[in-house]
Coordinates of C-alpha atoms and ligand atoms in Angstrom, one line a residue:
M1 CA 0.0 0.0 0.0
M2 CA 1.7 3.2 -1.2
I3 CA 0.1 6.6 -0.4
S4 CA 1.4 10.0 -1.3
A5 CA 0.6 13.5 -0.1
P6 CA 1.9 16.9 -1.4
G7 CA 3.9 19.6 0.3
K8 CA 2.5 23.1 0.4
L9 CA 3.2 26.8 0.1
I10 CA 1.3 29.3 2.2
L11 CA 0.7 32.2 -0.2
F12 CA -1.1 34.5 2.3
G13 CA -2.0 34.4 5.9
E14 CA 0.5 32.3 7.9
H15 CA 0.5 33.0 11.6
A16 CA -2.6 35.3 11.3
V17 CA -4.6 32.1 10.5
V18 CA -3.9 30.8 14.0
F19 CA -5.8 33.8 15.4
G20 CA -8.9 33.1 13.2
E21 CA -7.9 35.2 10.1
P22 CA -8.3 33.7 6.6
A23 CA -5.3 32.2 4.7
V24 CA -4.5 30.8 1.3
A25 CA -2.4 27.7 0.7
L26 CA -1.4 25.9 -2.4
A27 CA -0.3 22.3 -2.8
V28 CA 3.0 21.9 -4.7
D29 CA 4.7 19.2 -6.8
L30 CA 7.0 17.9 -4.0
R31 CA 5.5 14.8 -2.5
M32 CA 5.8 12.6 0.6
R33 CA 5.4 8.9 -0.3
C34 CA 4.6 6.4 2.4
E35 CA 4.1 2.6 2.4
A36 CA 2.5 0.8 5.3
F37 CA 2.1 -3.0 5.8
R38 CA 1.5 -5.4 8.7
S39 CA 4.7 -6.7 10.4
P40 CA 5.8 -8.5 13.6
T41 CA 6.8 -5.2 15.3
Y42 CA 6.4 -1.5 14.7
R43 CA 9.2 -0.2 12.4
V44 CA 9.7 3.1 10.7
N45 CA 12.4 3.4 7.9
G46 CA 14.3 0.5 9.3
Q47 CA 14.2 1.6 13.0
A48 CA 11.9 0.7 15.9
L49 CA 9.0 3.2 16.1
S50 CA 10.0 5.9 18.6
P51 CA 7.9 8.9 20.0
D52 CA 11.0 11.1 19.8
R53 CA 12.4 10.2 16.3
H54 CA 9.0 9.7 14.7
A55 CA 6.7 12.1 16.6
Y56 CA 4.0 12.5 13.9
I57 CA 3.9 8.8 12.9
F58 CA 3.9 7.7 16.6
S59 CA 1.0 10.1 17.4
A60 CA -1.0 9.0 14.3
I61 CA -0.6 5.3 15.1
S62 CA -1.3 5.6 18.8
R63 CA -4.5 7.7 18.2
Y64 CA -5.9 6.0 15.1
W65 CA -4.6 2.5 14.6
K66 CA -6.1 -0.5 16.5
G67 CA -4.7 -3.3 14.3
E68 CA -1.6 -5.4 14.3
P69 CA 1.9 -3.8 14.3
L70 CA 3.0 -2.1 11.1
T71 CA 6.1 -1.2 9.1
V72 CA 6.0 2.3 7.8
N73 CA 8.5 3.6 5.2
T74 CA 8.6 7.1 4.0
V75 CA 10.4 8.8 1.1
S76 CA 10.2 12.6 0.9
E77 CA 10.9 15.2 -1.8
I78 CA 10.1 17.9 0.7
P79 CA 13.1 19.2 2.7
S80 CA 12.3 18.8 6.4
G81 CA 11.9 22.1 8.3
S82 CA 11.7 24.1 5.1
G83 CA 8.3 25.6 5.7
L84 CA 7.0 23.5 2.7
G85 CA 4.8 21.2 4.8
S86 CA 6.8 18.1 5.3
S87 CA 5.3 17.3 8.7
A88 CA 1.8 17.8 7.4
A89 CA 2.5 15.6 4.4
V90 CA 4.0 12.8 6.5
T91 CA 1.0 13.0 8.9
V92 CA -1.5 13.0 6.0
S93 CA 0.2 10.2 4.0
V94 CA 0.6 7.9 7.1
L95 CA -3.0 8.5 8.2
G96 CA -4.1 7.9 4.6
G97 CA -2.2 4.6 4.7
L98 CA -3.9 3.6 8.1
M99 CA -7.4 4.5 6.7
S100 CA -6.8 2.6 3.5
L101 CA -5.8 -0.5 5.5
S102 CA -9.0 -0.3 7.6
T103 CA -12.1 1.7 6.7
G104 CA -11.0 3.3 3.4
M105 CA -10.0 6.9 2.7
D106 CA -12.3 9.6 3.9
E107 CA -10.8 13.1 3.2
P108 CA -12.8 15.2 5.7
L109 CA -12.1 12.7 8.5
L110 CA -8.4 12.4 7.4
A111 CA -8.0 16.2 7.5
E112 CA -9.6 16.4 11.0
R113 CA -7.3 13.6 12.3
A114 CA -4.2 15.0 10.7
F115 CA -4.9 18.3 12.4
Q116 CA -5.3 16.6 15.8
V117 CA -1.9 14.9 15.3
E118 CA -0.2 18.1 14.2
S119 CA -1.6 20.0 17.2
E120 CA -0.5 17.3 19.6
V121 CA 3.1 17.3 18.3
Q122 CA 3.5 21.0 17.5
G123 CA 1.2 22.7 20.0
R124 CA -1.0 25.6 18.9
A125 CA -1.7 25.4 15.2
S126 CA -4.3 25.9 12.5
P127 CA -5.6 23.2 10.1
I128 CA -4.2 24.9 7.0
D129 CA -1.1 22.7 6.3
T130 CA -2.9 19.4 6.9
S131 CA -6.0 20.5 4.9
V132 CA -4.1 21.6 1.8
S133 CA -2.0 18.4 1.9
T134 CA -5.2 16.3 2.1
H135 CA -7.2 18.2 -0.6
G136 CA -4.4 19.3 -2.9
N137 CA -4.8 22.2 -5.5
G138 CA -5.6 25.2 -3.3
V139 CA -7.5 25.9 -0.1
Y140 CA -8.9 29.0 1.4
L141 CA -9.4 28.8 5.1
D142 CA -11.8 31.2 7.0
T143 CA -13.8 31.3 10.1
E144 CA -16.9 32.1 7.9
R145 CA -18.4 29.5 5.7
G146 CA -18.5 30.4 2.0
D147 CA -18.8 28.9 -1.5
D148 CA -16.8 25.8 -2.4
H149 CA -16.9 24.6 1.2
L150 CA -15.0 21.3 1.7
W151 CA -15.1 20.6 5.5
S152 CA -15.0 22.3 8.9
I153 CA -12.6 21.6 11.7
S154 CA -12.9 22.7 15.4
M155 CA -10.6 22.8 18.3
D156 CA -11.4 24.2 21.8
T157 CA -13.4 27.4 21.0
R158 CA -12.0 27.8 17.5
R159 CA -13.7 26.7 14.3
W160 CA -12.3 26.8 10.7
H161 CA -14.1 26.3 7.4
I162 CA -11.9 25.0 4.6
H163 CA -12.8 25.8 1.0
H164 CA -11.6 24.6 -2.4
L165 CA -9.7 27.3 -4.3
E166 CA -9.0 26.8 -8.0
V167 CA -5.4 27.7 -8.7
P168 CA -4.3 29.3 -12.0
E169 CA -1.0 28.4 -13.6
L170 CA 1.6 30.2 -11.4
S171 CA 5.3 30.4 -11.8
L172 CA 6.8 30.2 -8.4
V173 CA 10.4 29.8 -7.1
V174 CA 11.1 28.8 -3.5
G175 CA 14.3 29.9 -1.8
Y176 CA 15.2 27.6 1.0
T177 CA 17.5 29.1 3.6
G178 CA 18.7 25.6 4.8
I179 CA 17.8 26.7 8.3
H180 CA 15.5 24.4 10.1
A181 CA 13.1 26.5 12.3
P182 CA 10.5 24.5 14.4
T183 CA 7.0 26.0 14.0
G184 CA 5.8 25.7 17.7
P185 CA 8.1 28.4 19.2
L186 CA 7.5 30.8 16.3
V187 CA 3.7 30.5 16.8
S188 CA 4.2 31.0 20.6
S189 CA 6.3 34.1 20.0
V190 CA 3.6 35.7 17.8
K191 CA 1.0 34.9 20.4
R192 CA 3.0 36.6 23.1
L193 CA 3.5 39.7 20.9
V194 CA -0.2 39.9 20.0
S195 CA -1.3 39.6 23.6
T196 CA 0.9 42.4 24.7
D197 CA 1.0 44.9 21.8
P198 CA -2.2 46.2 20.2
K199 CA -0.2 47.2 17.1
A200 CA 0.5 43.5 16.5
R201 CA -3.2 42.6 16.7
R202 CA -3.8 45.2 13.9
W203 CA -1.0 43.7 11.8
V204 CA -2.6 40.2 12.2
E205 CA -6.0 41.7 11.0
E206 CA -4.2 43.4 8.1
I207 CA -2.8 40.1 7.0
G208 CA -6.3 38.7 7.2
E209 CA -7.5 41.4 4.8
I210 CA -4.5 40.6 2.4
S211 CA -5.6 36.9 2.4
R212 CA -9.2 37.9 1.4
E213 CA -7.9 40.1 -1.4
G214 CA -5.3 37.4 -2.3
A215 CA -8.1 34.8 -2.8
R216 CA -10.0 37.2 -5.0
A217 CA -6.8 38.0 -7.0
L218 CA -6.1 34.3 -7.5
R219 CA -9.7 33.7 -8.7
R220 CA -9.3 36.3 -11.4
N221 CA -5.6 35.4 -12.1
D222 CA -4.4 38.9 -11.3
Q223 CA -0.6 38.2 -11.1
E224 CA 0.4 41.9 -10.6
G225 CA -2.1 42.1 -7.7
L226 CA -0.9 38.9 -6.2
G227 CA 2.7 40.1 -6.3
E228 CA 1.9 43.4 -4.5
L229 CA 0.0 41.5 -1.8
M230 CA 2.9 39.1 -1.3
D231 CA 5.3 42.1 -0.7
R232 CA 2.8 43.6 1.8
N233 CA 2.3 40.3 3.6
H234 CA 6.1 39.8 4.0
R235 CA 6.5 43.3 5.6
L236 CA 3.8 42.5 8.1
L237 CA 5.3 39.1 8.9
A238 CA 8.6 40.8 9.5
S239 CA 6.9 43.3 11.9
L240 CA 5.5 40.2 13.8
G241 CA 9.2 39.1 14.2
V242 CA 9.1 35.9 12.2
S243 CA 11.4 36.9 9.3
S244 CA 15.1 36.5 9.6
P245 CA 18.2 38.3 8.0
Q246 CA 18.5 35.4 5.6
L247 CA 14.9 35.5 4.5
D248 CA 14.9 39.3 4.2
A249 CA 18.1 39.0 2.0
L250 CA 16.5 36.5 -0.3
V251 CA 13.3 38.5 -0.6
E252 CA 15.3 41.6 -1.4
A253 CA 17.6 39.7 -3.9
V254 CA 14.7 38.5 -6.0
R255 CA 12.8 41.8 -6.1
P256 CA 14.2 43.0 -9.5
Y257 CA 13.1 39.7 -11.2
S258 CA 9.8 39.0 -9.6
R259 CA 6.2 40.3 -9.2
G260 CA 6.4 39.8 -5.4
A261 CA 8.0 37.7 -2.7
K262 CA 7.5 36.7 0.9
L263 CA 8.5 34.2 3.5
T264 CA 6.3 31.2 3.5
G265 CA 5.3 29.0 6.4
A266 CA 6.3 29.7 10.0
G267 CA 9.5 31.7 9.1
G268 CA 12.5 32.1 11.4
G269 CA 14.4 30.2 8.7
G270 CA 12.7 27.8 6.3
S271 CA 11.8 29.3 3.0
M272 CA 10.6 32.3 1.0
V273 CA 8.7 32.2 -2.3
A274 CA 8.8 34.5 -5.3
L275 CA 6.1 34.9 -8.0
T276 CA 8.0 35.3 -11.2
D277 CA 8.2 34.7 -14.9
R278 CA 12.0 35.0 -14.7
V279 CA 12.7 31.7 -13.1
R280 CA 16.4 31.5 -14.1
E281 CA 17.4 35.0 -12.9
T282 CA 15.4 34.5 -9.7
S283 CA 17.0 31.1 -9.0
V284 CA 20.5 32.6 -9.6
A285 CA 19.7 35.5 -7.2
I286 CA 18.6 33.0 -4.5
R287 CA 21.7 30.9 -5.0
K288 CA 24.1 33.9 -4.9
N289 CA 22.5 34.9 -1.6
G290 CA 23.1 31.6 0.1
G291 CA 19.6 30.0 -0.6
R292 CA 18.6 26.8 -2.4
P293 CA 16.2 27.6 -5.3
I294 CA 13.4 25.1 -5.9
A295 CA 11.0 25.8 -8.9
V296 CA 7.6 24.5 -7.9
H297 CA 4.4 23.8 -9.8
T298 CA 0.9 24.1 -8.4
G299 CA -2.5 22.6 -9.3
V300 CA -1.4 19.1 -8.0
P301 CA -3.6 16.4 -6.4
G302 CA -3.9 15.9 -2.6
V303 CA -3.5 12.6 -0.8
R304 CA -3.9 9.5 -3.0
V305 CA -3.2 5.9 -3.3
E306 CA -0.3 5.5 -5.8
Ligands
LIG401 C1 2.9 27.0 9.3 O1 3.0 26.4 8.0 C2 1.8 27.9 9.3 C3 1.5 28.6 10.7 O2 0.4 29.6 10.4 C4 1.1 27.7 11.8 C5 -0.2 27.0 11.5 O3 -1.1 27.6 10.9 O4 -0.4 25.9 12.1 C6 2.7 29.4 11.1

């Protein structure tokens, strides 16, 4: 049984989404592949299953698998800690494998379970990464329910509605800093800032407005508009303290060749993304400034049996 799930790019709204603001995420053509089969003991990639080394897989199995022991092997095209959704993709593909071995794949239930696992391992989170990896293509997440609704997910007093977003052909280049920055502490640092500084609360709301405008710009394929919104979103994320000198340098370096650029995901390290028709020049600028360029394609399917 081989299951795959895509990595993701957050185009608008990371961090603000944790506070109930909308966000836009796109699935990208970097996939996590996972095989799962029954075996005498629990094994992951040749090692005994461990809650420390395999936190997401351990949580997924402990919560949602009642059968005999399994061997799980994963192969990833998504650099770990890159902000491109490798932990969501491993969670979604493993849960997809468990479901296929028992009741069969059910996407809304899978998205809900994947969010539970990610929250347990990572702490405070939103369901955006796990939902886009499940659904593929594009998702728009909001606290209000609108057209193209896919499913809704709740946690404590928060409730999110996840919607399908049709993604036009976009030419995107990721710049990976090579710095692994765990999401949990970055989310906590934004929470601290927002609870002590009223300006930060307004920045979060402004990011929410950018996500609403960004979803509209995507629907009408307004690439100029998307680029401007990405630049504004990056400045607000930097104000919230989640950019880094490396990310700012990459965003600056690609500016002459792109319509817009911003950090993507939790920040602190990880990656930035540029919307550009000049893929070669943008990639060279990223490399010259110490990043690893990765040209990505959108419009890809979500979790699936291979
Ligand atoms: C991480 O990819 C996105 C964050 O908004 C956290 C989350 O939504 O769970 C930073």
